[in-house]
Coordinates of C-alpha atoms and ligand atoms in Angstrom, one line a residue:
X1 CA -22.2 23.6 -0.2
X2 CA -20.5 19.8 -0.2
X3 CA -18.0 19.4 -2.7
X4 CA -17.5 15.4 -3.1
X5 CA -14.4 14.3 -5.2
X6 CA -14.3 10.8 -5.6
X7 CA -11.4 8.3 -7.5
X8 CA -8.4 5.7 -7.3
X9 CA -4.9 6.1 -5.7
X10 CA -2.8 8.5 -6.8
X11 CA -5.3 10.3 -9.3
X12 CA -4.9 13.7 -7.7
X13 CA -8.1 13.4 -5.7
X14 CA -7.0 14.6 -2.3
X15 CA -4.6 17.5 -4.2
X16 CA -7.8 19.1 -5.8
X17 CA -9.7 18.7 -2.7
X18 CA -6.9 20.5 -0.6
X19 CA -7.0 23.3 -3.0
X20 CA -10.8 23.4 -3.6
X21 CA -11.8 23.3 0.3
X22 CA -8.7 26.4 0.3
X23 CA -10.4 28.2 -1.8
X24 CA -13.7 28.4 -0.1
X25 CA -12.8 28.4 2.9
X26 CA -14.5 25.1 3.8
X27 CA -13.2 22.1 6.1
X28 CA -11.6 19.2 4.2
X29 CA -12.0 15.2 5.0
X30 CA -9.5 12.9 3.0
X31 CA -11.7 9.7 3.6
X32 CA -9.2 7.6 3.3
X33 CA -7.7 8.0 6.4
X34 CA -10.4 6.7 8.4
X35 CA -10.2 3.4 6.2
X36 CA -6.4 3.4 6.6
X37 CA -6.9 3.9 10.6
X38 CA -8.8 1.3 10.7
X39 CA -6.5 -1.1 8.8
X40 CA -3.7 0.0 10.1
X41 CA -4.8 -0.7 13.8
X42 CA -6.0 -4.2 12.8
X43 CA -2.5 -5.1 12.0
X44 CA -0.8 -3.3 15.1
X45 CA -3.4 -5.6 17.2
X46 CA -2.0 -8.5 15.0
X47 CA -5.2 -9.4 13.8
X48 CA -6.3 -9.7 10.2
X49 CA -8.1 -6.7 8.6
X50 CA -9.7 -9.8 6.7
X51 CA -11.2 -10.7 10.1
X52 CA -14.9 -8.7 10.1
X53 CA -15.3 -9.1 13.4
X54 CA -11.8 -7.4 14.3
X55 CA -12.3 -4.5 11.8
X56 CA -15.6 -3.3 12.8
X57 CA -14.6 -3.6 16.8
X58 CA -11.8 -1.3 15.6
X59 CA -14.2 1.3 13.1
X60 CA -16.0 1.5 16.1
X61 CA -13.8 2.8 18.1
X62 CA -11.5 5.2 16.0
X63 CA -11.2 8.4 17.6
X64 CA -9.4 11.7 15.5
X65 CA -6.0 10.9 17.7
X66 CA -5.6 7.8 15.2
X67 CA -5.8 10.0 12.0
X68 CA -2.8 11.6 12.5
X69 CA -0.3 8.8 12.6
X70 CA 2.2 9.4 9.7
X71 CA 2.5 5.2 9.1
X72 CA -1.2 6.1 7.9
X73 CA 0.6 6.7 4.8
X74 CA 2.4 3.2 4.4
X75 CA 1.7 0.9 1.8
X76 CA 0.9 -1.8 4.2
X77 CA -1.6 0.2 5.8
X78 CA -3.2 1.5 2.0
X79 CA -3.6 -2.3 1.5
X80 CA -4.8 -3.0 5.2
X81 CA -7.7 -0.1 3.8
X82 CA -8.4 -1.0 1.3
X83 CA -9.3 -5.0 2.8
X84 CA -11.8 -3.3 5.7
X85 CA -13.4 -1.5 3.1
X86 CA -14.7 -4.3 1.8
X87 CA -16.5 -5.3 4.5
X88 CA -20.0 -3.4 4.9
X89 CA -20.2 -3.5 8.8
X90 CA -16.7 -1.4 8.2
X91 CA -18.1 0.9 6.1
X92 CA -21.6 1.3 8.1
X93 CA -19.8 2.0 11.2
X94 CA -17.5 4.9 9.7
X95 CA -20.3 6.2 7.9
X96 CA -22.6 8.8 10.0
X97 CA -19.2 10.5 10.9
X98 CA -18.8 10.9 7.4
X99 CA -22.7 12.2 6.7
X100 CA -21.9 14.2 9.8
X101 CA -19.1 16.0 8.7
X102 CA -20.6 16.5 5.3
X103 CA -23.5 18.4 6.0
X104 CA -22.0 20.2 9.1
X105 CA -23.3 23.9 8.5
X106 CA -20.1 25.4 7.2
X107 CA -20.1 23.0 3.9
X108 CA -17.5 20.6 3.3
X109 CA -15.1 18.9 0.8
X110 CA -14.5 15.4 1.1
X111 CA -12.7 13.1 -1.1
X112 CA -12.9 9.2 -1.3
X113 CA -14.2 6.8 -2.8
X114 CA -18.0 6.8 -2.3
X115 CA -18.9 9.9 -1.7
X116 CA -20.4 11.2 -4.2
X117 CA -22.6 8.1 -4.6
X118 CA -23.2 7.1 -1.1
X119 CA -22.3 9.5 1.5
X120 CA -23.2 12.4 0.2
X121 CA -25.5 11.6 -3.1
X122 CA -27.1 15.0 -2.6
X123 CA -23.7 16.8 -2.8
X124 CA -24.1 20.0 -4.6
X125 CA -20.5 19.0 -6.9
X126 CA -19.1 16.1 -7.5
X127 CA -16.1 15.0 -9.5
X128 CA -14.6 11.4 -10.5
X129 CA -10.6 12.2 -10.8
X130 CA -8.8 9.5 -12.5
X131 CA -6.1 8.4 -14.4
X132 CA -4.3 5.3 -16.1
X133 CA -2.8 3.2 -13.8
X134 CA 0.5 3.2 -15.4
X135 CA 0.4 7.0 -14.8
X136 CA -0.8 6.5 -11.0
X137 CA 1.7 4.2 -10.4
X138 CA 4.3 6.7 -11.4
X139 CA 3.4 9.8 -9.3
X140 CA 3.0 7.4 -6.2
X141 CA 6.4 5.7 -6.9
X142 CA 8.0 9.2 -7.1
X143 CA 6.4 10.5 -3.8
X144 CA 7.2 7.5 -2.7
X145 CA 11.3 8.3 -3.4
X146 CA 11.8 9.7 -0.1
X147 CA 10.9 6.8 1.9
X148 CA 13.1 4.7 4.0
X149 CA 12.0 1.5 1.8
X150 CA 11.3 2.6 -1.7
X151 CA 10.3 0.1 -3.2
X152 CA 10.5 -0.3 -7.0
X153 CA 8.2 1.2 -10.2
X154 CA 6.8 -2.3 -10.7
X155 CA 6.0 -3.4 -7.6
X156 CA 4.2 0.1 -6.9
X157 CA 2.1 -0.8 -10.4
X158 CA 1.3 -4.3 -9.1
X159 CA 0.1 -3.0 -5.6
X160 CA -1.9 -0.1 -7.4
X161 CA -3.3 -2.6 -9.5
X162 CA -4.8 -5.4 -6.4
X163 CA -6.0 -2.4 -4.3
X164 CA -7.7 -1.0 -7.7
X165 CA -9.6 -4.7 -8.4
X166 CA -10.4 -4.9 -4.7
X167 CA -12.3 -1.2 -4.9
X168 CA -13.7 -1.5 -8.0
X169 CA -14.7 -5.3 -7.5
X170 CA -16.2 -5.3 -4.0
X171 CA -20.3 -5.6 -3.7
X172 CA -20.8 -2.6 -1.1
X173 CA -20.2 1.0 -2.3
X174 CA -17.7 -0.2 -5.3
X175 CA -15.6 2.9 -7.3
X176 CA -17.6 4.4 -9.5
X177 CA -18.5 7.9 -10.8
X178 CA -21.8 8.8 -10.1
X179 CA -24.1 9.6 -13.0
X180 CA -23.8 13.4 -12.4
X181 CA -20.2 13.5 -11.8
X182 CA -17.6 15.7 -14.1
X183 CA -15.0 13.4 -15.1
X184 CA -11.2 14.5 -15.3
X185 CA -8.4 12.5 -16.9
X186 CA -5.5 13.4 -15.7
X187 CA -2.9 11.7 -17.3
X188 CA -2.1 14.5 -19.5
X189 CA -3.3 17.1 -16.9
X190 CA -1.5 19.4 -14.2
X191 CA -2.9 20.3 -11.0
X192 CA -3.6 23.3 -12.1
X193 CA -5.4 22.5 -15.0
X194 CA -7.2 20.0 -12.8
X195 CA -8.3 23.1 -10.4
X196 CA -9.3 25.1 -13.1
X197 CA -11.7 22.4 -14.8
X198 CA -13.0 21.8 -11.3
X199 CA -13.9 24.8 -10.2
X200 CA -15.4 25.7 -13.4
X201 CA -17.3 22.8 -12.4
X202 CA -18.2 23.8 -9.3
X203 CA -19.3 27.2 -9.9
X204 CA -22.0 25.6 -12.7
X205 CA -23.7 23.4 -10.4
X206 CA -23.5 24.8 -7.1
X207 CA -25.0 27.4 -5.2
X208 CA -23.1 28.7 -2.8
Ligands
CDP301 O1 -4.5 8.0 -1.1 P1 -5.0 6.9 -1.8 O2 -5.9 7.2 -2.9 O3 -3.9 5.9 -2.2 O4 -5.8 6.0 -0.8 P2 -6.9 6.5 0.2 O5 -7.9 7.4 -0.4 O6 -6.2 6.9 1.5 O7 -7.8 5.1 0.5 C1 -7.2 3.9 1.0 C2 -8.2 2.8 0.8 O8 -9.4 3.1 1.6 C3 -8.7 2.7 -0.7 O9 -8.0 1.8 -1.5 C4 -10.2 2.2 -0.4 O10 -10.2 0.8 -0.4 C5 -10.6 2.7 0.9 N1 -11.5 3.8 0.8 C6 -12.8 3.5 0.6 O11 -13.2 2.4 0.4 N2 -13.8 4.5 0.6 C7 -13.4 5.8 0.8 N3 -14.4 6.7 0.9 C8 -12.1 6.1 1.0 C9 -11.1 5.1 1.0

């Protein structure tokens, strides 16, 4: 059974897909992190995650010692991702780990931005989480509280806002919900309520 959970930043994609893959026992991949590894080691190398050439020399190369790196979560290195994915040598190269891992014989849960439509368009669920940004904003500034540099509501809102036109905008594998993907709002949802409507979801369309 693949599960693919697809949305923007902060919507509570990677939540549900925690709790989902918990609950049947199936091996998780937040997708992001192999976008953010590969961003993230651009910059270290001083290079440009602009740069093509240096970005896909890096995808090919990331190994699962990189995807554990807590600066993963940074907001210079969600930015960083969010520039290499828009290059499609990026995304080619990162992408039969990604088909890999999805039909691996256990089942799997992923959560990105494309997976519903291009990694894994024969999943047997898939779900588009979203959320205003306004609302998105807010959740990430508040996680965001504990951080040595917290920075402020707005300027979380205005980074949330590029790295949303740059996903949505981009030619290869932009955001979108695929056409047979439940949609959840979850600006006036809780997680739980997000779990429920998803698995109720789940349990419709796929057969375990
Ligand atoms: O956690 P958050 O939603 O803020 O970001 P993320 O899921 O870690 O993704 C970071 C960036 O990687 C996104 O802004 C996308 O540009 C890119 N990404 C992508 O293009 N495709 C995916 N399947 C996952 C992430």
């Amino acid at each position: 059974m693949i599960i693919a959970i697809d949305g923007p930043a902060a919507s509570g994609k990677g939540t549900l897909a925690r709790r989902l893959a918990a609950h049947f026992g199936v091996p998780h991949l937040d997708t992001g992190v192999l976008y953010r590894a590969v961003g993230l080691s651009v910059l270290r190398q001083g290079g440009d995650p602009a740069d093509a050439d240096a970005a896909v020399a890096t995808a090919n190369h990331i190994t699962p010692n990189d995807l554990s790196d807590p600066v993963l979560r940074s907001d210079d290195a969600a930015q960083a991702a969010s520039v290499v994915a828009a290059i499609p040598a990026v995304r080619q190269a990162l992408q039969d780990f990604q088909r890999d891992f999805a039909h691996q014989p256990s089942g799997a849960v992923m959560d990105g931005r494309d997976i519903g439509t291009v990694i894994a368009p024969d999943a047997d669920a898939k779900i588009f989480v979203t959320a205003s940004v306004e609302v998105r904003a807010r959740r990430r500034w508040s996680e965001l509280q504990h951080a040595d540099y917290a920075p402020t509501l707005d300027e979380v809102l205005d980074d949330m806002r590029r790295r949303d036109a740059r996903d949505s905008g981009r030619t290869v594998s932009p955001l979108r919900p695929a056409d047979d993907a439940l949609i959840l709002d979850t600006d006036d949802l809780d997680p739980d309520e997000v779990f429920a409507r998803a698995l109720a979801h789940v349990e419709k369309t796929a057969k375990p």
